[in-house]
PDB file of C-alpha atoms in Angstrom:
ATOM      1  CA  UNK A 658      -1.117 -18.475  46.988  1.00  0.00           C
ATOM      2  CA  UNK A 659      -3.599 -17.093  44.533  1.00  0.00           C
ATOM      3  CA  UNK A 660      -3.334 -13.017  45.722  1.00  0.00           C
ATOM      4  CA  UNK A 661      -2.873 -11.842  42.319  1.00  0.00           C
ATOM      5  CA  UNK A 662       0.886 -12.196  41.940  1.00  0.00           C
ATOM      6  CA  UNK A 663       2.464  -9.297  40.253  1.00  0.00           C
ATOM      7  CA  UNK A 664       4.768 -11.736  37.561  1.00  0.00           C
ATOM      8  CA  UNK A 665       3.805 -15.301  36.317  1.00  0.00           C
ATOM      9  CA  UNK A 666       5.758 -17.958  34.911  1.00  0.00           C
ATOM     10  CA  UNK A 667       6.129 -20.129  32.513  1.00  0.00           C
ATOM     11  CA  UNK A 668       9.057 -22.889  31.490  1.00  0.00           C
ATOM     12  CA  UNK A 669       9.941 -23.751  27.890  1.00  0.00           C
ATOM     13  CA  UNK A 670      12.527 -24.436  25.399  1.00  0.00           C
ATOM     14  CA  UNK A 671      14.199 -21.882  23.811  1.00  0.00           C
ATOM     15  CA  UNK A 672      12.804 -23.665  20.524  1.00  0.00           C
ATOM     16  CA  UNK A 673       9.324 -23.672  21.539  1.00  0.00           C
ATOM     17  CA  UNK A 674       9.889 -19.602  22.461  1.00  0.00           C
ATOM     18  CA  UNK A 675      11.146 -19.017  18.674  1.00  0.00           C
ATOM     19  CA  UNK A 676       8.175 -21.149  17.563  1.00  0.00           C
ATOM     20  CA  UNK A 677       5.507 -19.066  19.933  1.00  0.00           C
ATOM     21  CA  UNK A 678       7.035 -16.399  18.823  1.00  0.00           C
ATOM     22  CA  UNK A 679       6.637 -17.239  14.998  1.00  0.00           C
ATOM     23  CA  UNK A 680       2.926 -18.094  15.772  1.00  0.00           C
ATOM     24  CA  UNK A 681       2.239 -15.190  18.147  1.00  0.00           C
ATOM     25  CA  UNK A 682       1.067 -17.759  21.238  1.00  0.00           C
ATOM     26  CA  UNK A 683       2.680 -20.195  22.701  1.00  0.00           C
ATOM     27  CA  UNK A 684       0.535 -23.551  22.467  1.00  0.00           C
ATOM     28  CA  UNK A 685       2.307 -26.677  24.414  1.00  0.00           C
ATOM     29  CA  UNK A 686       1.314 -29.840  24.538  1.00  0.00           C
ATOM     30  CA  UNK A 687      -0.614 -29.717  27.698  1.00  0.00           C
ATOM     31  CA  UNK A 688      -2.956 -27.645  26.198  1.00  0.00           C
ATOM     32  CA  UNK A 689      -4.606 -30.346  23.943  1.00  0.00           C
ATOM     33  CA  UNK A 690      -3.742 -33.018  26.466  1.00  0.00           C
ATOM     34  CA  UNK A 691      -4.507 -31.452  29.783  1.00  0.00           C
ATOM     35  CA  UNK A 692      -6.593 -27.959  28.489  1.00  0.00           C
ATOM     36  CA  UNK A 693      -4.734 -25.516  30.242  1.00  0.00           C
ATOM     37  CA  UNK A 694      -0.649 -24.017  30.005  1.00  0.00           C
ATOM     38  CA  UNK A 695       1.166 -24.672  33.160  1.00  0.00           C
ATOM     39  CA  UNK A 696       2.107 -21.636  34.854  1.00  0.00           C
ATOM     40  CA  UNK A 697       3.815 -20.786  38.581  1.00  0.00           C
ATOM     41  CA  UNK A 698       4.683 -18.019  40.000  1.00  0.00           C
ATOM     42  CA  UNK A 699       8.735 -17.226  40.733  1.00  0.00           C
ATOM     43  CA  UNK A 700       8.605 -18.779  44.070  1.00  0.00           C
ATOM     44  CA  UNK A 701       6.931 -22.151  42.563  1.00  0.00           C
ATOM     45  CA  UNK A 702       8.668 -22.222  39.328  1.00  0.00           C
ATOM     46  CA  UNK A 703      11.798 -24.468  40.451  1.00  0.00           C
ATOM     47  CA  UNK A 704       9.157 -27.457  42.082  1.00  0.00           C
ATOM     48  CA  UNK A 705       7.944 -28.189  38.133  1.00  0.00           C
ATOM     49  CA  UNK A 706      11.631 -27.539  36.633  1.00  0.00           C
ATOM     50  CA  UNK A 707      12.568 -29.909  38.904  1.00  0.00           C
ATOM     51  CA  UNK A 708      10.010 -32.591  38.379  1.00  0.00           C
ATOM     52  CA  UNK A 709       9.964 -32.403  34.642  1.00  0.00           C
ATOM     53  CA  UNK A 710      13.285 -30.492  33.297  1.00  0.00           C
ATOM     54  CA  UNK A 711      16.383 -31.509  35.532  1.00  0.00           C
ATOM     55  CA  UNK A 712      19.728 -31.220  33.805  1.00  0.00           C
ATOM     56  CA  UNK A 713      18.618 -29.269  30.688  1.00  0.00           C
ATOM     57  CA  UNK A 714      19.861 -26.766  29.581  1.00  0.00           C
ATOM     58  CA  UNK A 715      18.149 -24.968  27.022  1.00  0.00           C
ATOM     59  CA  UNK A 716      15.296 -23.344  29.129  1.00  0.00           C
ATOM     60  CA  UNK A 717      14.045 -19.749  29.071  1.00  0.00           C
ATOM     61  CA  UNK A 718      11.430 -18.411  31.790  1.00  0.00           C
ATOM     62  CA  UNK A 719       8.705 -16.498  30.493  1.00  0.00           C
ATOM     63  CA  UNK A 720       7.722 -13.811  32.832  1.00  0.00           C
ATOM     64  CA  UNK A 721       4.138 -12.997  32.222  1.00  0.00           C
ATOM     65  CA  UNK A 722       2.148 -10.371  33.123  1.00  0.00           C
ATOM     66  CA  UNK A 723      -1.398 -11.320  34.380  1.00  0.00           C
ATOM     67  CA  UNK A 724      -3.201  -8.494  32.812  1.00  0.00           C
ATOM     68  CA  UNK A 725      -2.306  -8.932  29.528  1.00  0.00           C
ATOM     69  CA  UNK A 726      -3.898 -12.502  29.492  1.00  0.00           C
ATOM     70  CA  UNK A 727      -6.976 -13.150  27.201  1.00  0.00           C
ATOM     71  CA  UNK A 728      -8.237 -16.301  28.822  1.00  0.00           C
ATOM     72  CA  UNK A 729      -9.229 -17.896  31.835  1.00  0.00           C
ATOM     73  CA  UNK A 730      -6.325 -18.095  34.944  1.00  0.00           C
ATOM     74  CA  UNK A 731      -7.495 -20.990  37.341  1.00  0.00           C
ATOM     75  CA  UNK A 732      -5.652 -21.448  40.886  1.00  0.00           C
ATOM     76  CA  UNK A 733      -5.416 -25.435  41.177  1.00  0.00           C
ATOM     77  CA  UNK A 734      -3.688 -28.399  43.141  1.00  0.00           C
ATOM     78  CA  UNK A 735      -0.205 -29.414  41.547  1.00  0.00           C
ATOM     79  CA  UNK A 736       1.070 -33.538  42.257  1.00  0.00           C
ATOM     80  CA  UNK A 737       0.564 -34.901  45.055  1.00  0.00           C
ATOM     81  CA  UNK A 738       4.617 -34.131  46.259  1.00  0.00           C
ATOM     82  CA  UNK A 739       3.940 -30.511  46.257  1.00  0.00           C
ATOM     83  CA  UNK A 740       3.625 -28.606  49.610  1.00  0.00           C
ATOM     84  CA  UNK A 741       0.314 -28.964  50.914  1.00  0.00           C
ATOM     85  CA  UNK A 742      -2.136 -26.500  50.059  1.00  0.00           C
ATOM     86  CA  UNK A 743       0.000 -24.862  46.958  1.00  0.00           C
ATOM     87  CA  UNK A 744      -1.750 -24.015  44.370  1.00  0.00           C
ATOM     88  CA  UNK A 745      -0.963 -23.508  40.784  1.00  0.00           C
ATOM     89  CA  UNK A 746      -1.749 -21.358  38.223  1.00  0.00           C
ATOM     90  CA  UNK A 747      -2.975 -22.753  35.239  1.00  0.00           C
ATOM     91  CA  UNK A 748      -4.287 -20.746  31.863  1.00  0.00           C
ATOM     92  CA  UNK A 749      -7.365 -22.197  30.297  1.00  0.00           C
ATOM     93  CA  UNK A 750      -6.129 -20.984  26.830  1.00  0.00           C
ATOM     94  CA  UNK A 751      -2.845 -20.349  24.288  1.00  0.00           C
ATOM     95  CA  UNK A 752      -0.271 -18.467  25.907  1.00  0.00           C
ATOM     96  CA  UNK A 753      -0.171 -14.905  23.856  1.00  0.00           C
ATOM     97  CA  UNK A 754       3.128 -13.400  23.102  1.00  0.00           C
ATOM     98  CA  UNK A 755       2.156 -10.079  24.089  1.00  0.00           C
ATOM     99  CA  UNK A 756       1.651 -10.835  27.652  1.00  0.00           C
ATOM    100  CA  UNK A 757       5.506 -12.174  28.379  1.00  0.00           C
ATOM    101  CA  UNK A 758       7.244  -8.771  29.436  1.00  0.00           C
ATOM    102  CA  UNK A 759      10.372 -10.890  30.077  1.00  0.00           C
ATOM    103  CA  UNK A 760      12.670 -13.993  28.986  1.00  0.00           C
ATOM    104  CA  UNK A 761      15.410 -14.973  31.246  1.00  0.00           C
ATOM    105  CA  UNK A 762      17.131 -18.301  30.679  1.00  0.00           C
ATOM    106  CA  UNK A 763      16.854 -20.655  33.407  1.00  0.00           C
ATOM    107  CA  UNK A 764      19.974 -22.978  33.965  1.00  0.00           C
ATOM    108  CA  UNK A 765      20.131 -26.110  36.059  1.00  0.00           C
ATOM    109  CA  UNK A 766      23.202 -26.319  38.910  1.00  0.00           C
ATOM    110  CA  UNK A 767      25.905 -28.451  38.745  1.00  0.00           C
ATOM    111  CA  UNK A 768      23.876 -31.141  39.891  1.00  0.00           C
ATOM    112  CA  UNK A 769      21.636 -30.601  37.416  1.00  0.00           C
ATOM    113  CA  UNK A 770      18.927 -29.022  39.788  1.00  0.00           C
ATOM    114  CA  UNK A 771      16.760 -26.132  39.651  1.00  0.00           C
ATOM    115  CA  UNK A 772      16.731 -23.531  42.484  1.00  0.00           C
ATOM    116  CA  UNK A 773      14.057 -21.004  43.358  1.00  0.00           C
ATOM    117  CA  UNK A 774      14.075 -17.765  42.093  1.00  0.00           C
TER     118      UNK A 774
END
């Protein structure tokens, strides 16, 4: 799943948008812990939501173009309870502003899950 997807993704708060957007990157804490920013692309982006976010309600998707991104884009495994084979996106670097072309907000269902975009 690594053929150059048109759009990425990436899930946050709408907090930690108006803060990115204050600093001009987005920086979240897997960056220091893990050394990369999750991304997925549209068709992944419910599996994480769903693992890490169910029932909230104050998420925005970033859509991000892959061009405009200054560091390093690495395809990788997700958890072990992804499909086989999928691979992730993940950026070796801060998230810059200028590369999100789009913010959509991203609600949960009724019963509090995720769907697929």
């Amino acid at each position: 799943m690594n053929s150059d997807p048109a759009v990425l993704m990436h899930l946050c708060s709408t907090d930690e948008w108006s803060q990115a957007q204050a600093r001009g990157e987005l920086r979240p804490e897997s960056l220091t812990a893990a050394g990369f920013v999750h991304l997925s692309t549209p068709e992944q982006v419910h599996l994480p939501a769903n693992r890490l976010y169910r029932g909230r309600t104050d998420l925005v998707l970033l859509h991000i173009d892959p061009a405009r991104l200054t560091s390093t884009v690495r395809w990788e495994p997700g958890v072990a309870t992804d499909p086989k084979a999928m691979l992730f996106p993940h950026l070796y670097g801060p998230l810059p502003i200028d590369a999100v072309i789009d913010v959509t907000r991203y609600p949960p269902g009724p019963d509090g899950m995720f769907s697929a975009m």
